[in-house]
PDB file of C-alpha atoms and ligand atoms in Angstrom:
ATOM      1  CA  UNK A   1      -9.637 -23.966  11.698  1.00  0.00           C
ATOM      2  CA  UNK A   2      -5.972 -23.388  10.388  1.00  0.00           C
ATOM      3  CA  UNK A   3      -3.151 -23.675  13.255  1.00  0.00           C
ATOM      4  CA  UNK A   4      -1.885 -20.502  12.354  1.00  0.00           C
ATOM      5  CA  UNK A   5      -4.223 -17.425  10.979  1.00  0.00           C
ATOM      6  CA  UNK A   6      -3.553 -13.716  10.585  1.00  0.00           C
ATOM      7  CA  UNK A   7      -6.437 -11.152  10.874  1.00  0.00           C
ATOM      8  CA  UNK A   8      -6.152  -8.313   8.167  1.00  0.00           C
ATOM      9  CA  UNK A   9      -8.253  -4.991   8.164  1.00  0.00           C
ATOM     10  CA  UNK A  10      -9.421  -3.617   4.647  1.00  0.00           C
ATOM     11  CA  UNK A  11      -9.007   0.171   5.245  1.00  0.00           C
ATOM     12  CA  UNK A  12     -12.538   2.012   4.118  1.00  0.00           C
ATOM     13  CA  UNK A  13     -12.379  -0.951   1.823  1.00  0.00           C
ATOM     14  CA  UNK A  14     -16.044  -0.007   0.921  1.00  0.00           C
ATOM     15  CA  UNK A  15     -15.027   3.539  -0.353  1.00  0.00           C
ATOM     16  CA  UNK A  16     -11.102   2.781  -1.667  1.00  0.00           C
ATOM     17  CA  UNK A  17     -10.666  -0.321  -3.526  1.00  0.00           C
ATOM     18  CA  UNK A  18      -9.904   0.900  -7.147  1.00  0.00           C
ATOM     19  CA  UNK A  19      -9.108  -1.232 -10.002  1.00  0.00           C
ATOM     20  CA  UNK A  20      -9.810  -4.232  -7.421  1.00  0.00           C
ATOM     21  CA  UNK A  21      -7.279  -3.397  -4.564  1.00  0.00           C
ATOM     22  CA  UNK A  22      -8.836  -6.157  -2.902  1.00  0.00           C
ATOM     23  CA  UNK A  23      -7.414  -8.503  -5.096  1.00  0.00           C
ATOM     24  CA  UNK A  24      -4.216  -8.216  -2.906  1.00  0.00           C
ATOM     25  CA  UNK A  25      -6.074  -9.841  -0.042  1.00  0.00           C
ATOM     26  CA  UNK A  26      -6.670 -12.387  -2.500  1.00  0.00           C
ATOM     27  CA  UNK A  27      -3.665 -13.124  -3.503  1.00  0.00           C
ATOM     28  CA  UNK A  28      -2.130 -12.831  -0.017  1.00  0.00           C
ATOM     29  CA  UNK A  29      -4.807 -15.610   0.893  1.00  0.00           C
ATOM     30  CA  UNK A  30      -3.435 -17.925  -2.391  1.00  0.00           C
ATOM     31  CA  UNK A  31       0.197 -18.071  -1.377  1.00  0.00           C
ATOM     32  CA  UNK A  32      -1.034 -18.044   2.568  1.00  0.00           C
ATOM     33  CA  UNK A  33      -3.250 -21.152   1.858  1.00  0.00           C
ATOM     34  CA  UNK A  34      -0.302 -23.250   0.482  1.00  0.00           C
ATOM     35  CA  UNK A  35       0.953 -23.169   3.952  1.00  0.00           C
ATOM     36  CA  UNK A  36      -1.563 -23.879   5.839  1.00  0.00           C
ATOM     37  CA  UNK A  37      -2.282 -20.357   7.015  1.00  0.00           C
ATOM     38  CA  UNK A  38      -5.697 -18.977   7.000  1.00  0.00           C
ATOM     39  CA  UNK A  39      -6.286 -15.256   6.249  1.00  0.00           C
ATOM     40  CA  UNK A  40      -9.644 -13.654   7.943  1.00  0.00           C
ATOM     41  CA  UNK A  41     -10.403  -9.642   6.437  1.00  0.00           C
ATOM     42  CA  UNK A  42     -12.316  -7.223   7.856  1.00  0.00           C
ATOM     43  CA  UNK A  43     -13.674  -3.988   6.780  1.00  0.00           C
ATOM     44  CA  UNK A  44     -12.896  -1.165   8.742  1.00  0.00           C
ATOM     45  CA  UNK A  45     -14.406   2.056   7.546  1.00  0.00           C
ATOM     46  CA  UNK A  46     -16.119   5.460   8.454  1.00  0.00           C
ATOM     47  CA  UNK A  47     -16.933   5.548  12.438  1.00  0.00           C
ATOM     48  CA  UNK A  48     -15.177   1.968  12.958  1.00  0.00           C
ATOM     49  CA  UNK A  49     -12.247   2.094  15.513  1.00  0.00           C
ATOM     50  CA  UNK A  50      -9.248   0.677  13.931  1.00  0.00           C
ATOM     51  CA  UNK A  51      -7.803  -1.584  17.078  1.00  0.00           C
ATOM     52  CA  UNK A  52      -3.444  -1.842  16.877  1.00  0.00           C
ATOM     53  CA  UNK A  53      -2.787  -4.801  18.041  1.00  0.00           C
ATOM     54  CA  UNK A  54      -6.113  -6.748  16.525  1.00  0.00           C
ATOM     55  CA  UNK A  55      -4.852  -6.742  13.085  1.00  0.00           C
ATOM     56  CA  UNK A  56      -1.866  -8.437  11.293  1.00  0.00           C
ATOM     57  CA  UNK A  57      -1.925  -6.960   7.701  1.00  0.00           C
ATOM     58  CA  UNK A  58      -4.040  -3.810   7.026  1.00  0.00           C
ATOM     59  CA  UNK A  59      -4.735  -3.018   3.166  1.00  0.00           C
ATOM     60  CA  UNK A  60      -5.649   0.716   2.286  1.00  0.00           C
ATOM     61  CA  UNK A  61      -6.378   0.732  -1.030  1.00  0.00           C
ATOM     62  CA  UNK A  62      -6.872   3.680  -3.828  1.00  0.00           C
ATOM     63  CA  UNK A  63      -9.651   5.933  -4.480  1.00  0.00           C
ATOM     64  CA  UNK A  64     -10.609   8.880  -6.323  1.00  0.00           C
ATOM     65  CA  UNK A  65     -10.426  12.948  -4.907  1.00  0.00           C
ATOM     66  CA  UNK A  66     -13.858  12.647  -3.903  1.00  0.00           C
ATOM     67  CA  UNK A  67     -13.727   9.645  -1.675  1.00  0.00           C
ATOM     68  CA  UNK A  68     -10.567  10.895  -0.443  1.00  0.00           C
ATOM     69  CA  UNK A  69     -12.023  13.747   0.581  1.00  0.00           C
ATOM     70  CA  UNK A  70     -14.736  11.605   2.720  1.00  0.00           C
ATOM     71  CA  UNK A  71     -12.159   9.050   3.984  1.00  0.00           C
ATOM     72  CA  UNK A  72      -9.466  12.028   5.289  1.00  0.00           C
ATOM     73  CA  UNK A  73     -12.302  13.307   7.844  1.00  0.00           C
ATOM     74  CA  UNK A  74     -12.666  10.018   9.059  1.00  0.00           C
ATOM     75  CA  UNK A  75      -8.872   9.118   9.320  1.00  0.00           C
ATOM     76  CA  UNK A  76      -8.246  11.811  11.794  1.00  0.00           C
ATOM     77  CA  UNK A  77      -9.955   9.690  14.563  1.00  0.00           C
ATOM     78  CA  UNK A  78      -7.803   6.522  13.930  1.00  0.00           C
ATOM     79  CA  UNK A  79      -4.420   8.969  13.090  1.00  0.00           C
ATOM     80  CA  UNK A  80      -3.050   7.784  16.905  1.00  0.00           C
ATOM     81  CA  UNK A  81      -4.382   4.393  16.564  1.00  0.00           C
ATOM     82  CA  UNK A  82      -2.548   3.689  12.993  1.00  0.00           C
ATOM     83  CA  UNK A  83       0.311   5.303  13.784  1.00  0.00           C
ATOM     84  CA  UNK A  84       1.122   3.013  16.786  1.00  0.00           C
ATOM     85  CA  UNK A  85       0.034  -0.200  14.396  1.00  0.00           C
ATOM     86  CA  UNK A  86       3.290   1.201  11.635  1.00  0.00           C
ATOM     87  CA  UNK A  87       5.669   2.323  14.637  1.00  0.00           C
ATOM     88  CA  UNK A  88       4.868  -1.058  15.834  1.00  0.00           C
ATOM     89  CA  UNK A  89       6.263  -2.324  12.659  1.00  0.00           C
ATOM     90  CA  UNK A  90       2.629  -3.739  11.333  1.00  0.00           C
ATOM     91  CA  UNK A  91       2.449  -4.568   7.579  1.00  0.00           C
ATOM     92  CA  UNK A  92       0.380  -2.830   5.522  1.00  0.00           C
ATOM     93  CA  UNK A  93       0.078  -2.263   2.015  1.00  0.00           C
ATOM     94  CA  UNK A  94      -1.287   1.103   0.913  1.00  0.00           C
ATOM     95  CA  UNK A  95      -1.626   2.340  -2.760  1.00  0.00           C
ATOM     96  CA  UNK A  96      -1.931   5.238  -4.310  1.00  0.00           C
ATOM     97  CA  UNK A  97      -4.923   7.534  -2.532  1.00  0.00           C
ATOM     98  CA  UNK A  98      -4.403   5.648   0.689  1.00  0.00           C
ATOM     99  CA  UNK A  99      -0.663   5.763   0.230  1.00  0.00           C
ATOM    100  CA  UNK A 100      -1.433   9.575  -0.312  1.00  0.00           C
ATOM    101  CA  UNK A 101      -3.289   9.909   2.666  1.00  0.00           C
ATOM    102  CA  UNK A 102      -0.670   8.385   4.989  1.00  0.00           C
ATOM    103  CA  UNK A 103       1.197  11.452   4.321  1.00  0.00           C
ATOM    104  CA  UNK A 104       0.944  15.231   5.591  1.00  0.00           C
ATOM    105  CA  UNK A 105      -1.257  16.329   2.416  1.00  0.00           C
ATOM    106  CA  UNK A 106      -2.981  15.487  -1.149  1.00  0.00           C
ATOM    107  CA  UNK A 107      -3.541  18.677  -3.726  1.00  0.00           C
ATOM    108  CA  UNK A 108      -6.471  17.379  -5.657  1.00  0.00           C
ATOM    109  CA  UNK A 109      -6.946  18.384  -9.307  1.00  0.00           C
ATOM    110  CA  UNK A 110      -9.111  21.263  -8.320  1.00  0.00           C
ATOM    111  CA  UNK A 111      -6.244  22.771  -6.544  1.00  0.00           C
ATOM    112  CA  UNK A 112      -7.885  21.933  -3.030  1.00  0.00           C
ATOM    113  CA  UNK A 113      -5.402  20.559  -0.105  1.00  0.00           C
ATOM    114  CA  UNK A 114      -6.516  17.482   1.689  1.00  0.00           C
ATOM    115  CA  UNK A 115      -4.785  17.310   5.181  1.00  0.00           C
ATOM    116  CA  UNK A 116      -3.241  13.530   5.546  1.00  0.00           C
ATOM    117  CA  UNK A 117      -2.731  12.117   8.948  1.00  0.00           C
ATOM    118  CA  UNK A 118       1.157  12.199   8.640  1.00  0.00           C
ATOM    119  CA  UNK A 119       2.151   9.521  10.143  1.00  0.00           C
ATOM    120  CA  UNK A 120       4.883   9.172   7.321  1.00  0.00           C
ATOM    121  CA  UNK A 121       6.745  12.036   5.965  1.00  0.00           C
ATOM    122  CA  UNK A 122       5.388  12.257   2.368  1.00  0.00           C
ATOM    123  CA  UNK A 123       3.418  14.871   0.722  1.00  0.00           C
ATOM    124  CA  UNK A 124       1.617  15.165  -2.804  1.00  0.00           C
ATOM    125  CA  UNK A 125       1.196  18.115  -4.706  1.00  0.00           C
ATOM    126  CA  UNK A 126      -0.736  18.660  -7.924  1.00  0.00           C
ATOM    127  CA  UNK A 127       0.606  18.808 -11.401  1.00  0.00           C
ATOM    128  CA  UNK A 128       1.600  22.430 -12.274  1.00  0.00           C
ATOM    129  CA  UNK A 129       1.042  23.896 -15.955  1.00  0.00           C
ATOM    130  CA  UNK A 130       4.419  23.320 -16.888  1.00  0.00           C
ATOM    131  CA  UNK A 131       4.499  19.756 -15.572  1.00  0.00           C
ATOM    132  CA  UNK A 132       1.080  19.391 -17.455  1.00  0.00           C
ATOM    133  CA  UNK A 133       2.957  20.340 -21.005  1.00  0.00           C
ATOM    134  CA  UNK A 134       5.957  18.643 -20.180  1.00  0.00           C
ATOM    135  CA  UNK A 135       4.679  15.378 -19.189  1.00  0.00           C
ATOM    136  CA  UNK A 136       1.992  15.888 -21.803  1.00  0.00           C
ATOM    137  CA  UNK A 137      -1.142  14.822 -19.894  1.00  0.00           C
ATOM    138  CA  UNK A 138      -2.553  16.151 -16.531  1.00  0.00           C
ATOM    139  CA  UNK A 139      -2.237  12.340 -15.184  1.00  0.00           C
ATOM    140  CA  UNK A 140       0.570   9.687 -14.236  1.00  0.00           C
ATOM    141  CA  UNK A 141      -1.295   6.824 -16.472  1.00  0.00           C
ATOM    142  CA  UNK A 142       0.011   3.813 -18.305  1.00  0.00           C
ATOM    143  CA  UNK A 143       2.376   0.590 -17.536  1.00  0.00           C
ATOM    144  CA  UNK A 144       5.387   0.812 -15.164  1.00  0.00           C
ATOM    145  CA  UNK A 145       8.059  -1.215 -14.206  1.00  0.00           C
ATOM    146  CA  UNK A 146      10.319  -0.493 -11.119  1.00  0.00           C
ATOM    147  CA  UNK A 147      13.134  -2.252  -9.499  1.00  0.00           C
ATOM    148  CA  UNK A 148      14.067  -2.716  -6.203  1.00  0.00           C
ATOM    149  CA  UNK A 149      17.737  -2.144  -5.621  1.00  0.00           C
ATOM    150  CA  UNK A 150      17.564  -3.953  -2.401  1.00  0.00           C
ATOM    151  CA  UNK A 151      16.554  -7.684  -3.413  1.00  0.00           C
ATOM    152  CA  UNK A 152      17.081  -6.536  -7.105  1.00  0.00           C
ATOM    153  CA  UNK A 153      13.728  -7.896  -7.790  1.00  0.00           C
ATOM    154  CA  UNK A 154      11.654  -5.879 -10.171  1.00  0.00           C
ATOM    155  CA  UNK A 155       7.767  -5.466 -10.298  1.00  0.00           C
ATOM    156  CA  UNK A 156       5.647  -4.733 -13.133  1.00  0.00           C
ATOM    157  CA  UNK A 157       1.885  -2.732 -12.436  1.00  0.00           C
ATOM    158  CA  UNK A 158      -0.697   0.410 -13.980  1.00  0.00           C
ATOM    159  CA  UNK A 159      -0.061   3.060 -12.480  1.00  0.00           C
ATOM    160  CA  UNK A 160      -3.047   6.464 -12.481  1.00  0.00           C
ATOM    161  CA  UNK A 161      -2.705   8.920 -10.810  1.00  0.00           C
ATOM    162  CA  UNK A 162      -3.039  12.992 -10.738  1.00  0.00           C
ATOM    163  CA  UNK A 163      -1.092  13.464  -7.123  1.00  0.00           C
ATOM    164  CA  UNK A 164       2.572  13.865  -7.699  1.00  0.00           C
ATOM    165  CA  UNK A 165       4.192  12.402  -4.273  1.00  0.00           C
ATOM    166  CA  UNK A 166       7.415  13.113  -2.578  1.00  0.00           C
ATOM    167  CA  UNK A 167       9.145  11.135   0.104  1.00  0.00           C
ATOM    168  CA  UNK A 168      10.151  12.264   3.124  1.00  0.00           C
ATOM    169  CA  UNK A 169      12.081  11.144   6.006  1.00  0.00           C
ATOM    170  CA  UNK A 170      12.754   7.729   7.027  1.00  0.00           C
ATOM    171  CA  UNK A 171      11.551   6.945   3.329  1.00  0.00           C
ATOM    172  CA  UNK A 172      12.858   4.433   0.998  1.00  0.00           C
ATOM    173  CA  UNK A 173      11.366   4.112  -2.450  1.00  0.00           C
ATOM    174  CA  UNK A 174      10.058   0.334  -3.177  1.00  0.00           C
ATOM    175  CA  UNK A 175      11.713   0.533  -6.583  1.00  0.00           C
ATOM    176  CA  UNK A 176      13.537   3.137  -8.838  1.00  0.00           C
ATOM    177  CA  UNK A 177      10.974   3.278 -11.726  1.00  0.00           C
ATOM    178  CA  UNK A 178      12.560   1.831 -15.412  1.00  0.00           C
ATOM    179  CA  UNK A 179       9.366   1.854 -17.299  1.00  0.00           C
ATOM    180  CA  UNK A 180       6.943   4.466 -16.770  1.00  0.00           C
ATOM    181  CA  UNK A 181       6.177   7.712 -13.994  1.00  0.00           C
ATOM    182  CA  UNK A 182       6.171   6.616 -10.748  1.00  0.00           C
ATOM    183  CA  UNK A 183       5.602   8.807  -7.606  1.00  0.00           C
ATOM    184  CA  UNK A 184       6.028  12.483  -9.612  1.00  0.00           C
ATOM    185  CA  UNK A 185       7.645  11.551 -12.701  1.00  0.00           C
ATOM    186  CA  UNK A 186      10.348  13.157 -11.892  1.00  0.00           C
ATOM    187  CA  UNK A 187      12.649  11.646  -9.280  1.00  0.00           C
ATOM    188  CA  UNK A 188      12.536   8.075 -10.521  1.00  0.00           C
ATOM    189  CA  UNK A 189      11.371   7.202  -7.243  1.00  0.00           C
ATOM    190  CA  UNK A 190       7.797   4.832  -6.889  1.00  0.00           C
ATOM    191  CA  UNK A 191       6.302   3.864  -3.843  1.00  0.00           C
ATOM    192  CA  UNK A 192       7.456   3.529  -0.069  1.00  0.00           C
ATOM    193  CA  UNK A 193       8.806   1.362   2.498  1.00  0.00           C
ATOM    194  CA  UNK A 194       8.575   2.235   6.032  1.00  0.00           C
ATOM    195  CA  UNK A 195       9.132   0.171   9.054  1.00  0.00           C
ATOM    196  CA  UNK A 196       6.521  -2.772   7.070  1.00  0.00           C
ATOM    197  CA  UNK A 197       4.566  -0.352   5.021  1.00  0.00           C
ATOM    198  CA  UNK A 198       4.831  -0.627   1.718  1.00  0.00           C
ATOM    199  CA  UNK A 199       3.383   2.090   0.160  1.00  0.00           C
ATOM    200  CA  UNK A 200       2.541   2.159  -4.180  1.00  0.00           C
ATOM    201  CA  UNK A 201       1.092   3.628  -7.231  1.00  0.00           C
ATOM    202  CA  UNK A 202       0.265   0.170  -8.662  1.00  0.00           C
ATOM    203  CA  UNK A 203      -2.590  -1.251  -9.527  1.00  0.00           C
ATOM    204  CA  UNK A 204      -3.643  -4.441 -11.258  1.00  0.00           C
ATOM    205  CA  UNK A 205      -3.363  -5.089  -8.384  1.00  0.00           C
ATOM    206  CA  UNK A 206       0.410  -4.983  -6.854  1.00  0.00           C
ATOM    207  CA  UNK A 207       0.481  -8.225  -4.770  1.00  0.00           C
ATOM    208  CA  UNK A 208      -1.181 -10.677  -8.129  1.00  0.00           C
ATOM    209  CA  UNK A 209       0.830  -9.252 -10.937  1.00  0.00           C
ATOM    210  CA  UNK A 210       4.131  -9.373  -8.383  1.00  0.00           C
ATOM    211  CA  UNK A 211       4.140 -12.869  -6.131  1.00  0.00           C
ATOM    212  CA  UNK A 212       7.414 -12.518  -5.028  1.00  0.00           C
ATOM    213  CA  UNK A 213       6.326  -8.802  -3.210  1.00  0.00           C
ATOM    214  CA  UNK A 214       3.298 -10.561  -1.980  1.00  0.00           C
ATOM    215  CA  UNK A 215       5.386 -13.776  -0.571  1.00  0.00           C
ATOM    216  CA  UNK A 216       7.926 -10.903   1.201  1.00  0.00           C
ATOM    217  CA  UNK A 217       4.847  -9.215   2.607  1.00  0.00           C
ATOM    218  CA  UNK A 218       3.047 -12.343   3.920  1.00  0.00           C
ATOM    219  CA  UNK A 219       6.423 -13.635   5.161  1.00  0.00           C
ATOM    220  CA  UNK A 220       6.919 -10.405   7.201  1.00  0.00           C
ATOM    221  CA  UNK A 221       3.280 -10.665   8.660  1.00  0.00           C
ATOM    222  CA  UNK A 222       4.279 -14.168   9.498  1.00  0.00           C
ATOM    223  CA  UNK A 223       7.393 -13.738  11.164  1.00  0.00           C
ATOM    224  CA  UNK A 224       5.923 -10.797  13.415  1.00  0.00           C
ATOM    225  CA  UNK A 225       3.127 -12.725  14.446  1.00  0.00           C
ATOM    226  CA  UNK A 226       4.741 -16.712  15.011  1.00  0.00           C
ATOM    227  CA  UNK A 227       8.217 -15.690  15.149  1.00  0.00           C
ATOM    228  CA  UNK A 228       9.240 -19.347  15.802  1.00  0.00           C
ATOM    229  CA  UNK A 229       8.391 -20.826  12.586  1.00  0.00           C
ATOM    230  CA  UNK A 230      10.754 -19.959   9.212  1.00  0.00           C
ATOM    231  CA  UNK A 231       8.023 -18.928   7.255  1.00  0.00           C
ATOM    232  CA  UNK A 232      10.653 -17.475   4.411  1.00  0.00           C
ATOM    233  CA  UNK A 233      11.826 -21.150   4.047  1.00  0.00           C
ATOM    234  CA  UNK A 234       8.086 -22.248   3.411  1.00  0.00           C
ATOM    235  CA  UNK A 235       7.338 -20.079   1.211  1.00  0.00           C
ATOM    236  CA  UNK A 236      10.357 -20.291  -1.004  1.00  0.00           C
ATOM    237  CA  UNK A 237       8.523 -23.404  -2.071  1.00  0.00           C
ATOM    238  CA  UNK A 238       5.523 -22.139  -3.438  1.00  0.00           C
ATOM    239  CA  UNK A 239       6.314 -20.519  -7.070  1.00  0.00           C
ATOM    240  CA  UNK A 240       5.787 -16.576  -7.008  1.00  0.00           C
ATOM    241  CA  UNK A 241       3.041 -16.249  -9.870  1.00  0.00           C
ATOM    242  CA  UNK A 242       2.948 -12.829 -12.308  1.00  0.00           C
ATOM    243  CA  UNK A 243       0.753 -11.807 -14.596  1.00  0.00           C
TER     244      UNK A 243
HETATM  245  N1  LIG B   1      -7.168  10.733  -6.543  1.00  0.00           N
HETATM  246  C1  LIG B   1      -5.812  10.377  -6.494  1.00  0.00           C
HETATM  247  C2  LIG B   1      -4.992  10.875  -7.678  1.00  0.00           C
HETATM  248  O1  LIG B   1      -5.468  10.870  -8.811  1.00  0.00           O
HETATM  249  C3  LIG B   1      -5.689   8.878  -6.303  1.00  0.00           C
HETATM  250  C4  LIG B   1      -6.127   8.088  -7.508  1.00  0.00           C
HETATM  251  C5  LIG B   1      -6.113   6.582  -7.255  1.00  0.00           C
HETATM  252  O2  LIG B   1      -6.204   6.093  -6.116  1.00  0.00           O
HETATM  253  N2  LIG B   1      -6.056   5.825  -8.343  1.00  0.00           N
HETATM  254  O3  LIG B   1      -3.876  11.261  -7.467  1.00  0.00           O
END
């Protein structure tokens, strides 16, 4: 056993893991394994309690309306629980539906309103007729690239989506988009940080195409959990790998 080891949930990883969301546990566990850290996931999905303080990274991953719709009922019962893990400033990485479903409310493409569990500000609306014709397409689809004005480092993903989100207070985008939609295609804004939520449209998935997002986030995890080590410093010697 590893000397140091963080303990990650996979959010209803067994009803929202499109386009292989899981894949950022794996790649989490790649740049993790260079220094010596071990990562152990866990599924925690419909009628599981989601414990705050067992977990070190939680990943909530995309999924269509439908599962949405399934996973939104069940999120009401661990609303309290997750929102002490983010207040707590616990990293997780949620994208697109589960980014969605963080906020106050989804408008699927039927024009039905899902109820988030608002423990960030956000909403997402459907596309209107207008947006429809002038966006020519009822869905956010293709390549993006966005860049964060922060770091100035700039990530490249696929985004799909039908939900137009906007952010809300407290809200930073993760990058202003240069190539492609992003949350609405309108405000130039794509994704979310929060306290250590990070919050995106991309697939591919995020944390494999981007290494040097993935190295921040497992750095962060790090730091909160054996604050006495520089993990930043360890890292910087493993090369960030894109695709
Ligand atoms: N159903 C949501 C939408 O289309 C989320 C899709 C996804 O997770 N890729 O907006």
């Amino acid at each position: 056993m590893a000397d140091y080891q963080l303990q990650l949930a996979h959010l209803y990883g067994d009803l929202m893991n499109t386009y292989g969301d899981y894949g950022n546990i794996i790649a989490l566990r790649y740049y993790a394994k260079q220094i010596g850290v071990e990562i152990n996931d866990q599924l925690v999905s419909l009628d599981d309690r989601f414990d705050p303080k067992a977990y070190d990274f939680v990943l909530f991953g995309g999924g269509q309306d439908y599962e949405e719709t399934v996973v939104a009922h069940d999120l009401k019962s661990k609303a309290d629980d997750l929102k002490e893990y983010i207040e707590n400033d616990g990293p997780l990485l949620a994208v697109c539906g589960g980014f969605q479903l963080l906020g106050h409310y989804m408008e699927m493409a039927d024009g039905s309103t899902v109820d988030g569990i608002g423990v960030m500000d956000h909403y997402t609306t459907n596309m209107t007729d207008d947006q429809v014709k002038t966006l020519k397409g009822s869905r956010l689809t293709g390549d993006i690239v966005i860049k964060n004005n922060e770091t100035g480092e700039e990530y490249h993903g696929f985004e799909n989506h039908q939900g137009r989100t906007f952010l809300g207070k407290g809200e930073k985008a993760l990058g202003t988009v240069t190539a492609g939609q992003g949350n609405n295609g309108m405000d130039k804004t794509e994704g979310v940080i929060y306290h250590n939520v990070y919050g995106s449209y991309f697939h591919g998935p995020i944390f494999t195409r981007n290494g040097n997002l993935a190295k921040r986030v497992l750095a962060t995890a790090l730091t909160r959990k054996y604050p006495d080590v520089d993990w930043q410093a360890k890292l910087d010697q493993v090369p960030a790998e894109t695709f």
